[in-house]
């Protein structure tokens, strides 16, 4: 951490626990055959990519997903299946963010979408009494709002430029290797957070 003044965090798998299998199973239960061929963590087809970069509204995504589900499947059932991957915010991780913010500039850079953002903020409010994840950061950047997503260098550069950050003094933490490699392109310092390690292991 020597020389580090700012930290950019990934969200899924770093701050909030995820289980992609729960979403795969939920969609298969709705009649979606081979959901993993439509979506997985590392390769998104155009529908998911467009949702994550704000090119389409949630309703367009839900209408398109209905075509792959059993007749009679509702938008709400699709939303619930899509959100099934979102688990919990471990208290220790939130405490670490609060402690770090006293010493570093903190930022969030997440590949996400409007449906998930509403869901994880609701999880945070119901479990911890905090209405928005933004409370822990100087600024939170979500791909569907800025129209840019990791691992593309433009997403990292956007955060650096908007806040006047020096990449040599800025640490980026993510659990996905392509995102780490994308961050290195713009000169960011990086930590690839591989399970079973967590934030608590980095900031002992």
XYZ file of C-alpha atoms in Angstrom:
204
model
C 0.000 0.000 0.000
C 3.046 2.280 0.001
C 2.377 5.327 -2.152
C -1.305 4.437 -2.638
C -3.754 7.329 -2.131
C -6.870 5.991 -3.833
C -8.556 2.586 -4.166
C -11.028 1.526 -6.857
C -13.118 -1.494 -5.913
C -15.002 -3.996 -7.995
C -18.386 -4.932 -6.513
C -19.394 -8.530 -7.277
C -17.208 -11.130 -5.599
C -15.245 -8.423 -3.778
C -17.810 -6.510 -1.701
C -21.015 -8.477 -2.304
C -21.025 -12.274 -2.465
C -22.311 -13.763 -5.717
C -23.418 -17.209 -6.822
C -23.917 -17.319 -10.591
C -25.182 -20.888 -10.350
C -28.323 -19.682 -8.569
C -29.232 -17.512 -11.550
C -28.414 -20.305 -14.013
C -30.672 -22.699 -12.103
C -33.454 -20.130 -11.700
C -33.567 -19.479 -15.438
C -33.472 -23.171 -16.252
C -36.477 -23.566 -13.926
C -38.238 -20.938 -16.074
C -37.610 -23.036 -19.151
C -34.474 -21.353 -20.471
C -32.407 -24.058 -22.125
C -28.644 -23.685 -21.714
C -28.731 -20.302 -19.974
C -24.951 -20.475 -19.652
C -24.686 -20.234 -23.434
C -26.601 -16.941 -23.258
C -24.688 -15.528 -20.351
C -21.682 -16.172 -18.215
C -19.300 -14.052 -16.230
C -16.678 -13.832 -18.947
C -18.530 -13.611 -22.250
C -21.762 -11.700 -22.644
C -23.923 -11.811 -25.710
C -25.193 -8.503 -27.092
C -28.360 -8.494 -24.962
C -26.512 -8.597 -21.640
C -23.776 -6.285 -22.889
C -26.387 -3.736 -23.994
C -28.126 -3.956 -20.610
C -24.820 -3.466 -18.765
C -23.865 -0.435 -20.837
C -27.278 1.203 -20.667
C -27.991 0.845 -24.388
C -31.322 -0.835 -23.666
C -33.879 -0.306 -20.893
C -34.654 -3.101 -18.432
C -38.065 -3.674 -20.060
C -36.397 -4.423 -23.398
C -34.164 -6.970 -21.679
C -37.133 -8.544 -19.902
C -39.176 -8.743 -23.124
C -36.266 -10.432 -24.893
C -35.707 -12.904 -22.054
C -39.412 -13.798 -22.128
C -38.853 -15.248 -25.602
C -36.495 -17.816 -24.056
C -38.719 -18.740 -21.099
C -41.778 -20.954 -20.759
C -45.120 -19.438 -21.876
C -46.731 -17.356 -19.134
C -43.452 -16.371 -17.468
C -43.786 -12.867 -16.013
C -41.319 -9.996 -15.933
C -41.138 -10.340 -12.149
C -40.154 -14.005 -12.404
C -37.370 -13.042 -14.803
C -36.231 -10.238 -12.468
C -36.165 -12.661 -9.536
C -34.143 -15.195 -11.544
C -31.741 -12.514 -12.741
C -31.247 -11.272 -9.161
C -30.822 -14.751 -7.671
C -27.025 -14.472 -7.999
C -26.914 -11.537 -5.553
C -26.268 -12.807 -2.034
C -25.079 -10.713 0.912
C -22.787 -7.924 2.059
C -20.552 -9.375 4.805
C -20.382 -6.886 7.653
C -16.580 -7.079 7.915
C -16.182 -5.869 4.321
C -18.393 -2.856 4.948
C -16.458 -2.061 8.125
C -13.208 -2.219 6.150
C -14.593 0.251 3.597
C -15.555 2.635 6.393
C -12.069 2.379 7.902
C -10.268 2.785 4.567
C -12.268 5.872 3.683
C -10.624 7.714 6.564
C -7.250 7.316 4.825
C -7.873 6.850 1.083
C -10.069 8.124 -1.698
C -12.500 5.265 -2.394
C -14.267 4.553 -5.677
C -16.458 1.787 -7.021
C -16.333 0.577 -10.627
C -18.872 -2.141 -11.352
C -20.161 -3.887 -14.454
C -23.826 -3.973 -13.538
C -27.305 -2.960 -14.673
C -30.368 -1.109 -13.414
C -32.150 -4.287 -12.257
C -29.191 -5.493 -10.200
C -28.455 -2.037 -8.797
C -31.951 -1.735 -7.367
C -31.691 -5.259 -5.962
C -28.305 -4.971 -4.251
C -29.175 -1.595 -2.729
C -32.359 -3.184 -1.381
C -30.302 -6.061 0.097
C -27.985 -3.498 1.709
C -30.858 -1.503 3.164
C -32.752 -4.520 4.487
C -29.679 -6.211 5.986
C -27.612 -3.221 7.153
C -29.999 -0.246 7.182
C -27.956 1.617 4.556
C -30.020 2.747 1.543
C -27.247 2.886 -1.047
C -23.783 1.488 -1.626
C -22.756 5.006 -2.639
C -22.520 5.825 1.094
C -19.175 3.998 1.260
C -17.445 5.757 -1.659
C -16.345 9.162 -2.842
C -18.068 8.156 -6.069
C -19.633 4.975 -7.428
C -19.437 4.191 -11.143
C -21.845 1.701 -12.703
C -21.387 0.526 -16.275
C -25.026 1.038 -17.239
C -24.821 4.673 -16.141
C -21.492 5.624 -17.724
C -21.906 3.504 -20.876
C -18.501 1.882 -20.358
C -17.596 -1.490 -18.917
C -14.568 -3.402 -17.767
C -12.184 -4.762 -18.982
C -12.001 -1.979 -21.579
C -9.403 0.637 -20.707
C -11.857 3.483 -21.353
C -13.834 2.560 -18.229
C -10.780 2.859 -15.991
C -9.599 6.027 -17.723
C -13.031 7.583 -17.184
C -12.728 7.194 -13.406
C -9.138 8.431 -13.375
C -9.881 11.493 -15.523
C -13.076 12.551 -13.756
C -11.362 12.518 -10.360
C -7.879 13.642 -11.381
C -6.318 10.418 -10.076
C -2.724 9.377 -10.732
C -2.815 5.665 -11.713
C 0.548 5.118 -10.021
C -1.100 6.157 -6.728
C -4.340 4.238 -7.346
C -5.029 0.608 -6.486
C -7.673 -1.430 -8.317
C -9.108 -4.595 -6.727
C -11.138 -7.109 -8.765
C -11.798 -10.851 -8.764
C -11.731 -11.223 -12.575
C -8.386 -11.494 -14.376
C -9.402 -9.741 -17.650
C -10.472 -6.717 -15.588
C -7.135 -6.694 -13.771
C -5.305 -6.807 -17.102
C -7.470 -3.969 -18.442
C -6.614 -1.859 -15.426
C -2.888 -2.438 -15.917
C -3.144 -0.997 -19.439
C -3.866 2.462 -17.978
C -1.137 2.081 -15.334
C -3.260 1.213 -12.309
C -1.778 -0.755 -9.419
C -3.773 -3.974 -9.047
C -4.716 -6.831 -6.759
C -6.399 -9.876 -8.275
C -8.595 -11.092 -5.429
C -8.865 -14.844 -5.885
C -11.158 -16.989 -3.708
C -10.960 -18.053 -0.954
C -9.178 -14.784 -0.159
C -11.373 -11.807 0.704
C -10.945 -8.108 1.437
C -10.222 -9.036 5.046
C -7.099 -10.916 3.915
C -5.763 -7.857 2.059
C -6.502 -5.314 4.784
C -5.594 -7.162 7.940
